[in-house]
mmCIF file of C-alpha atoms in Angstrom:
data_model
loop_
_atom_site.group_PDB
_atom_site.id
_atom_site.type_symbol
_atom_site.label_atom_id
_atom_site.label_comp_id
_atom_site.label_asym_id
_atom_site.label_seq_id
_atom_site.Cartn_x
_atom_site.Cartn_y
_atom_site.Cartn_z
ATOM 1 C CA MET T 1129 12.919 36.115 0.666
ATOM 2 C CA THR T 1130 10.172 36.165 3.220
ATOM 3 C CA LYS T 1131 12.076 36.466 6.833
ATOM 4 C CA PHE T 1132 11.462 33.271 7.288
ATOM 5 C CA ASP T 1133 12.957 31.678 3.723
ATOM 6 C CA GLU T 1134 15.873 33.429 4.712
ATOM 7 C CA ALA T 1135 15.510 32.018 8.766
ATOM 8 C CA THR T 1136 15.656 28.590 7.593
ATOM 9 C CA ARG T 1137 18.310 29.152 4.828
ATOM 10 C CA ALA T 1138 20.449 26.535 3.792
ATOM 11 C CA VAL T 1139 23.995 27.034 2.436
ATOM 12 C CA ARG T 1140 25.579 23.987 0.178
ATOM 13 C CA VAL T 1141 29.061 23.155 1.219
ATOM 14 C CA ASP T 1142 29.166 19.948 0.125
ATOM 15 C CA GLU T 1143 27.227 17.256 -1.082
ATOM 16 C CA ASN T 1144 26.662 15.656 2.509
ATOM 17 C CA THR T 1145 26.821 19.160 4.338
ATOM 18 C CA TYR T 1146 25.360 22.063 4.728
ATOM 19 C CA ASP T 1147 25.643 25.559 7.025
ATOM 20 C CA VAL T 1148 22.827 27.397 8.804
ATOM 21 C CA SER T 1149 22.309 29.806 10.922
ATOM 22 C CA LEU T 1150 19.930 29.309 13.482
ATOM 23 C CA ASP T 1151 17.600 32.537 14.329
ATOM 24 C CA PRO T 1152 16.850 34.091 17.729
ATOM 25 C CA GLY T 1153 13.398 34.796 16.047
ATOM 26 C CA TYR T 1154 12.390 31.305 16.858
ATOM 27 C CA SER T 1155 12.087 31.239 20.653
ATOM 28 C CA ILE T 1156 9.848 29.490 22.694
ATOM 29 C CA GLY T 1157 11.357 30.896 26.185
ATOM 30 C CA GLY T 1158 14.948 30.199 26.002
ATOM 31 C CA PRO T 1159 14.990 26.488 23.358
ATOM 32 C CA LEU T 1160 14.272 27.153 19.644
ATOM 33 C CA ASN T 1161 10.417 25.960 18.258
ATOM 34 C CA GLY T 1162 10.749 22.441 17.134
ATOM 35 C CA GLY T 1163 9.046 22.701 13.878
ATOM 36 C CA TYR T 1164 11.288 26.077 12.642
ATOM 37 C CA LEU T 1165 14.581 23.686 13.281
ATOM 38 C CA MET T 1166 12.810 21.316 11.604
ATOM 39 C CA ALA T 1167 12.274 23.406 8.719
ATOM 40 C CA VAL T 1168 15.681 24.472 8.988
ATOM 41 C CA ILE T 1169 17.079 20.591 8.333
ATOM 42 C CA LEU T 1170 14.340 19.997 5.412
ATOM 43 C CA ARG T 1171 15.731 23.695 3.311
ATOM 44 C CA ALA T 1172 19.194 21.082 3.059
ATOM 45 C CA VAL T 1173 17.696 17.613 2.997
ATOM 46 C CA VAL T 1174 14.896 19.145 -0.249
ATOM 47 C CA ASP T 1175 18.402 20.817 -2.015
ATOM 48 C CA ALA T 1176 20.238 17.763 -1.953
ATOM 49 C CA SER T 1177 17.552 15.757 -3.385
ATOM 50 C CA SER T 1178 16.516 15.116 -6.844
ATOM 51 C CA HIS T 1179 12.153 15.280 -5.790
ATOM 52 C CA GLU T 1180 10.713 18.527 -4.471
ATOM 53 C CA HIS T 1181 8.707 17.943 -1.537
ATOM 54 C CA PRO T 1182 9.640 16.808 2.328
ATOM 55 C CA VAL T 1183 6.790 13.993 2.493
ATOM 56 C CA THR T 1184 7.352 12.716 5.588
ATOM 57 C CA THR T 1185 9.459 12.921 8.058
ATOM 58 C CA SER T 1186 10.643 11.933 11.475
ATOM 59 C CA ALA T 1187 13.043 13.744 14.295
ATOM 60 C CA GLN T 1188 14.259 13.192 17.121
ATOM 61 C CA PHE T 1189 15.345 16.036 19.519
ATOM 62 C CA LEU T 1190 18.503 14.803 21.586
ATOM 63 C CA ARG T 1191 19.550 18.108 23.058
ATOM 64 C CA ALA T 1192 18.201 21.982 22.652
ATOM 65 C CA PRO T 1193 20.640 23.832 20.238
ATOM 66 C CA ARG T 1194 21.210 27.654 20.444
ATOM 67 C CA PRO T 1195 20.641 30.440 17.785
ATOM 68 C CA GLY T 1196 24.019 30.458 15.928
ATOM 69 C CA PRO T 1197 25.864 28.859 13.251
ATOM 70 C CA ALA T 1198 25.524 25.058 12.835
ATOM 71 C CA ARG T 1199 25.714 22.502 9.463
ATOM 72 C CA VAL T 1200 23.130 19.811 8.597
ATOM 73 C CA ARG T 1201 24.856 16.792 7.966
ATOM 74 C CA LEU T 1202 23.065 14.452 5.106
ATOM 75 C CA GLU T 1203 23.288 10.676 4.276
ATOM 76 C CA GLN T 1204 21.654 9.104 1.074
ATOM 77 C CA ILE T 1205 19.908 6.178 2.416
ATOM 78 C CA LYS T 1206 18.288 5.488 -0.717
ATOM 79 C CA ALA T 1207 17.433 7.159 -4.519
ATOM 80 C CA GLY T 1208 14.304 6.016 -5.995
ATOM 81 C CA ARG T 1209 12.399 7.270 -9.160
ATOM 82 C CA THR T 1210 9.678 8.022 -6.761
ATOM 83 C CA ALA T 1211 11.115 8.964 -3.322
ATOM 84 C CA THR T 1212 14.582 9.516 -1.952
ATOM 85 C CA MET T 1213 15.259 8.866 1.630
ATOM 86 C CA THR T 1214 18.243 10.607 3.661
ATOM 87 C CA ARG T 1215 18.930 10.583 7.235
ATOM 88 C CA ALA T 1216 20.028 14.354 8.440
ATOM 89 C CA THR T 1217 21.317 15.971 11.291
ATOM 90 C CA LEU T 1218 22.055 18.746 12.992
ATOM 91 C CA ILE T 1219 25.188 19.707 14.609
ATOM 92 C CA GLN T 1220 26.613 22.309 16.880
ATOM 93 C CA ASP T 1221 29.820 22.565 17.831
ATOM 94 C CA ASP T 1222 30.631 18.457 16.679
ATOM 95 C CA ARG T 1223 27.917 17.485 18.613
ATOM 96 C CA SER T 1224 24.506 16.566 17.479
ATOM 97 C CA PHE T 1225 21.585 17.908 18.117
ATOM 98 C CA ILE T 1226 18.547 16.655 15.909
ATOM 99 C CA GLU T 1227 18.258 13.472 14.457
ATOM 100 C CA THR T 1228 15.993 12.822 11.724
ATOM 101 C CA LEU T 1229 15.096 10.255 8.637
ATOM 102 C CA VAL T 1230 13.045 12.086 5.612
ATOM 103 C CA THR T 1231 11.320 10.882 2.646
ATOM 104 C CA THR T 1232 11.655 13.332 0.074
ATOM 105 C CA ALA T 1233 9.188 13.330 -3.118
ATOM 106 C CA THR T 1234 6.741 15.403 -5.517
ATOM 107 C CA LEU T 1235 3.596 15.771 -5.091
ATOM 108 C CA ALA T 1236 0.949 16.601 -7.838
ATOM 109 C CA ASP T 1237 -1.875 18.877 -6.750
ATOM 110 C CA VAL T 1238 -4.750 16.722 -6.976
ATOM 111 C CA VAL T 1239 -7.897 16.357 -5.916
ATOM 112 C CA PRO T 1240 -8.248 13.388 -3.605
ATOM 113 C CA ASP T 1241 -9.059 9.604 -3.935
ATOM 114 C CA TRP T 1242 -10.963 9.830 -0.304
ATOM 115 C CA THR T 1243 -10.362 11.859 2.558
ATOM 116 C CA ASP T 1244 -12.895 12.506 6.234
ATOM 117 C CA GLY T 1245 -13.555 15.960 7.570
ATOM 118 C CA PRO T 1246 -11.858 17.838 10.574
ATOM 119 C CA SER T 1247 -11.326 16.273 13.660
ATOM 120 C CA ALA T 1248 -13.070 19.269 14.803
ATOM 121 C CA VAL T 1249 -14.977 22.601 13.644
ATOM 122 C CA MET T 1250 -13.474 26.358 14.094
ATOM 123 C CA PRO T 1251 -15.902 29.317 14.705
ATOM 124 C CA PRO T 1252 -15.458 31.940 12.243
ATOM 125 C CA LEU T 1253 -11.895 33.737 12.899
ATOM 126 C CA GLU T 1254 -13.319 36.679 14.122
ATOM 127 C CA GLN T 1255 -14.661 34.924 17.223
ATOM 128 C CA CYS T 1256 -11.777 33.220 17.388
ATOM 129 C CA VAL T 1257 -9.098 35.369 20.004
ATOM 130 C CA ARG T 1258 -5.314 35.587 20.178
ATOM 131 C CA LEU T 1259 -2.609 35.404 22.641
ATOM 132 C CA PRO T 1260 -2.174 38.469 24.865
ATOM 133 C CA ASP T 1261 1.830 39.392 23.818
ATOM 134 C CA PRO T 1262 3.933 38.057 26.372
ATOM 135 C CA LYS T 1263 6.287 39.917 28.308
ATOM 136 C CA PRO T 1264 9.649 40.875 26.521
ATOM 137 C CA GLU T 1265 11.802 39.151 29.719
ATOM 138 C CA SER T 1266 9.692 35.933 28.837
ATOM 139 C CA ASN T 1267 12.165 35.427 25.399
ATOM 140 C CA MET T 1268 9.233 34.206 23.534
ATOM 141 C CA THR T 1269 10.183 35.570 19.822
ATOM 142 C CA LEU T 1270 8.094 32.548 18.632
ATOM 143 C CA ASN T 1271 5.124 34.689 19.157
ATOM 144 C CA ALA T 1272 6.089 37.458 16.767
ATOM 145 C CA GLN T 1273 6.828 35.882 13.499
ATOM 146 C CA MET T 1274 2.943 34.132 12.916
ATOM 147 C CA GLU T 1275 -0.229 35.056 13.813
ATOM 148 C CA MET T 1276 -2.650 32.499 15.411
ATOM 149 C CA ALA T 1277 -6.131 33.588 16.363
ATOM 150 C CA PHE T 1278 -7.672 30.933 19.314
ATOM 151 C CA ASP T 1279 -10.733 28.680 19.479
ATOM 152 C CA PRO T 1280 -11.806 30.303 22.875
ATOM 153 C CA PRO T 1281 -12.097 27.275 25.238
ATOM 154 C CA THR T 1282 -8.993 25.975 24.046
ATOM 155 C CA ILE T 1283 -6.633 28.886 25.703
ATOM 156 C CA GLY T 1284 -9.242 29.276 28.763
ATOM 157 C CA TRP T 1285 -5.931 27.462 30.639
ATOM 158 C CA LEU T 1286 -4.636 30.826 30.774
ATOM 159 C CA ASP T 1287 -6.723 32.473 33.060
ATOM 160 C CA GLY T 1288 -7.047 29.699 35.506
ATOM 161 C CA ARG T 1289 -9.901 27.741 33.111
ATOM 162 C CA PRO T 1290 -8.955 24.633 31.381
ATOM 163 C CA THR T 1291 -11.054 22.702 29.625
ATOM 164 C CA GLY T 1292 -9.727 19.636 30.986
ATOM 165 C CA ARG T 1293 -8.478 17.987 27.994
ATOM 166 C CA PRO T 1294 -5.521 18.057 25.791
ATOM 167 C CA GLU T 1295 -6.587 19.666 22.762
ATOM 168 C CA GLY T 1296 -5.912 23.298 20.951
ATOM 169 C CA ARG T 1297 -7.266 24.815 17.997
ATOM 170 C CA ALA T 1298 -6.087 27.523 16.213
ATOM 171 C CA TYR T 1299 -6.336 29.397 12.251
ATOM 172 C CA PHE T 1300 -2.396 30.040 11.654
ATOM 173 C CA ARG T 1301 -0.552 31.806 9.379
ATOM 174 C CA MET T 1302 3.148 33.795 8.786
ATOM 175 C CA ALA T 1303 3.056 37.121 10.353
ATOM 176 C CA GLU T 1304 4.820 38.688 7.391
ATOM 177 C CA PRO T 1305 2.602 38.051 4.048
ATOM 178 C CA GLN T 1306 4.009 34.601 2.505
ATOM 179 C CA ASP T 1307 1.874 31.797 0.959
ATOM 180 C CA PRO T 1308 2.315 28.812 3.003
ATOM 181 C CA ASP T 1309 4.435 25.985 1.752
ATOM 182 C CA PRO T 1310 6.100 23.175 2.923
ATOM 183 C CA TYR T 1311 8.573 24.205 5.408
ATOM 184 C CA VAL T 1312 6.040 26.631 6.807
ATOM 185 C CA LEU T 1313 3.823 23.445 7.458
ATOM 186 C CA ALA T 1314 7.004 22.014 9.529
ATOM 187 C CA LEU T 1315 6.362 25.323 11.795
ATOM 188 C CA ALA T 1316 2.506 25.004 11.870
ATOM 189 C CA VAL T 1317 2.723 21.655 13.188
ATOM 190 C CA ASP T 1318 4.252 22.411 16.078
ATOM 191 C CA ALA T 1319 2.949 26.226 17.268
ATOM 192 C CA LEU T 1320 0.289 25.710 18.564
ATOM 193 C CA PRO T 1321 0.817 25.528 22.562
ATOM 194 C CA PRO T 1322 1.469 21.945 24.708
ATOM 195 C CA VAL T 1323 -1.882 20.611 24.244
ATOM 196 C CA VAL T 1324 -1.496 19.592 27.649
ATOM 197 C CA PHE T 1325 -2.072 23.297 28.782
ATOM 198 C CA SER T 1326 -6.262 22.467 28.379
ATOM 199 C CA ALA T 1327 -5.885 19.921 30.335
ATOM 200 C CA GLY T 1328 -4.470 21.576 33.459
ATOM 201 C CA GLU T 1329 -0.414 21.331 32.833
ATOM 202 C CA ARG T 1330 1.987 23.807 32.868
ATOM 203 C CA GLY T 1331 5.810 24.670 31.958
ATOM 204 C CA TRP T 1332 8.227 23.805 29.817
ATOM 205 C CA ALA T 1333 6.875 20.692 27.718
ATOM 206 C CA PRO T 1334 10.309 19.381 25.228
ATOM 207 C CA THR T 1335 9.626 17.443 22.763
ATOM 208 C CA VAL T 1336 11.447 14.114 22.498
ATOM 209 C CA ASP T 1337 9.882 12.458 19.028
ATOM 210 C CA LEU T 1338 8.056 14.288 16.082
ATOM 211 C CA THR T 1339 6.747 12.827 13.181
ATOM 212 C CA TRP T 1340 5.058 14.317 10.516
ATOM 213 C CA HIS T 1341 3.764 13.961 7.237
ATOM 214 C CA LEU T 1342 2.953 16.838 3.906
ATOM 215 C CA ARG T 1343 -0.332 15.589 2.020
ATOM 216 C CA ALA T 1344 -0.983 17.887 -0.234
ATOM 217 C CA LEU T 1345 0.113 21.214 -1.302
ATOM 218 C CA PRO T 1346 -1.492 24.018 0.446
ATOM 219 C CA ALA T 1347 -3.736 26.826 -1.007
ATOM 220 C CA PRO T 1348 -2.732 30.622 -0.076
ATOM 221 C CA GLY T 1349 -4.188 32.069 2.998
ATOM 222 C CA TRP T 1350 -4.886 30.424 6.862
ATOM 223 C CA LEU T 1351 -3.709 26.951 7.837
ATOM 224 C CA THR T 1352 -6.328 25.854 10.047
ATOM 225 C CA LEU T 1353 -4.646 23.941 13.544
ATOM 226 C CA LEU T 1354 -6.423 20.843 15.468
ATOM 227 C CA GLY T 1355 -4.645 19.757 18.145
ATOM 228 C CA SER T 1356 -5.493 16.612 20.611
ATOM 229 C CA GLY T 1357 -3.775 13.848 22.775
ATOM 230 C CA ARG T 1358 -5.251 10.797 23.509
ATOM 231 C CA MET T 1359 -2.997 9.879 26.737
ATOM 232 C CA ILE T 1360 -1.129 12.080 29.586
ATOM 233 C CA SER T 1361 1.092 9.173 31.888
ATOM 234 C CA ASP T 1362 3.981 8.745 34.236
ATOM 235 C CA GLY T 1363 5.377 12.852 32.369
ATOM 236 C CA TRP T 1364 4.699 12.113 29.059
ATOM 237 C CA PHE T 1365 1.648 12.717 26.819
ATOM 238 C CA ASP T 1366 0.942 12.768 23.300
ATOM 239 C CA GLU T 1367 -0.111 15.577 20.677
ATOM 240 C CA ASP T 1368 -2.010 14.822 17.371
ATOM 241 C CA VAL T 1369 -2.309 17.567 15.004
ATOM 242 C CA GLU T 1370 -4.097 17.909 11.727
ATOM 243 C CA VAL T 1371 -3.380 21.070 8.992
ATOM 244 C CA ARG T 1372 -5.829 21.964 7.028
ATOM 245 C CA ASP T 1373 -5.316 24.792 4.158
ATOM 246 C CA SER T 1374 -8.008 27.685 3.382
ATOM 247 C CA THR T 1375 -9.630 25.575 1.421
ATOM 248 C CA GLY T 1376 -10.287 22.634 3.960
ATOM 249 C CA ARG T 1377 -7.904 19.986 2.606
ATOM 250 C CA LEU T 1378 -6.320 18.466 5.140
ATOM 251 C CA VAL T 1379 -2.119 19.180 4.098
ATOM 252 C CA ALA T 1380 -0.250 18.321 7.301
ATOM 253 C CA GLN T 1381 -0.474 15.666 9.944
ATOM 254 C CA SER T 1382 1.619 15.092 12.786
ATOM 255 C CA ARG T 1383 1.924 13.108 16.310
ATOM 256 C CA GLN T 1384 5.239 13.996 18.458
ATOM 257 C CA LEU T 1385 5.375 12.316 22.333
ATOM 258 C CA ALA T 1386 7.100 14.898 24.811
ATOM 259 C CA ARG T 1387 7.923 15.456 28.259
ATOM 260 C CA VAL T 1388 4.997 17.418 30.757
ATOM 261 C CA GLY T 1389 5.727 20.599 32.028
ATOM 262 C CA ARG T 1390 9.258 21.086 32.855
ATOM 263 C CA GLY T 1391 10.055 23.935 34.505
#
């Protein structure tokens, strides 16, 4: 079991309740990363399902939970031969923090009937750059859990040279050796810095809604994250992310709506 597996572990209490422990190692300066929190919830949902894979997850982030004990409460809405639909709520101190709707199914490792190419072209890994280590007082512990190598223009905002477009592109893998799986993908779809940084915005950008789809089971190796936005308006922005595995196959896609730079 890897550190990430342990950090997302869900312990069954009864058929509708799982105990979890939210790990402080996935902090983004105070709040916990939303992708990590989704992975925790999905551990419980999949364990309770007759199907193996979370093919679609829609999460509403009501408030930010703190590290420590929490529970996932499940309500099975429909159980079918090919798919099961579950409502899952992350609860802490008797308050709901994240509400999700999850559909589980069992995916086969098949060749797609049709697929398009990546929405952007990445430079070779050796030409990409890593973010500088965060200052200890920043409480950005998430960085230590993963390795990311960025397409240089998309982190030009670090030294005052944003591209002016909402975008982000990077190679991704866990810091501890681990083949990517659906739970790693849940983290990956929310791992990029907010794409509005590249458009010139800064500050904590809290996610309000995030929906992601598991499209295929990933091959071992680096993942490629391609992020973009369509509109920044009235304090809101959207962010689309496609995730491709080491073979170039599309394995996950997401869309989120978030608030522009706070704090």
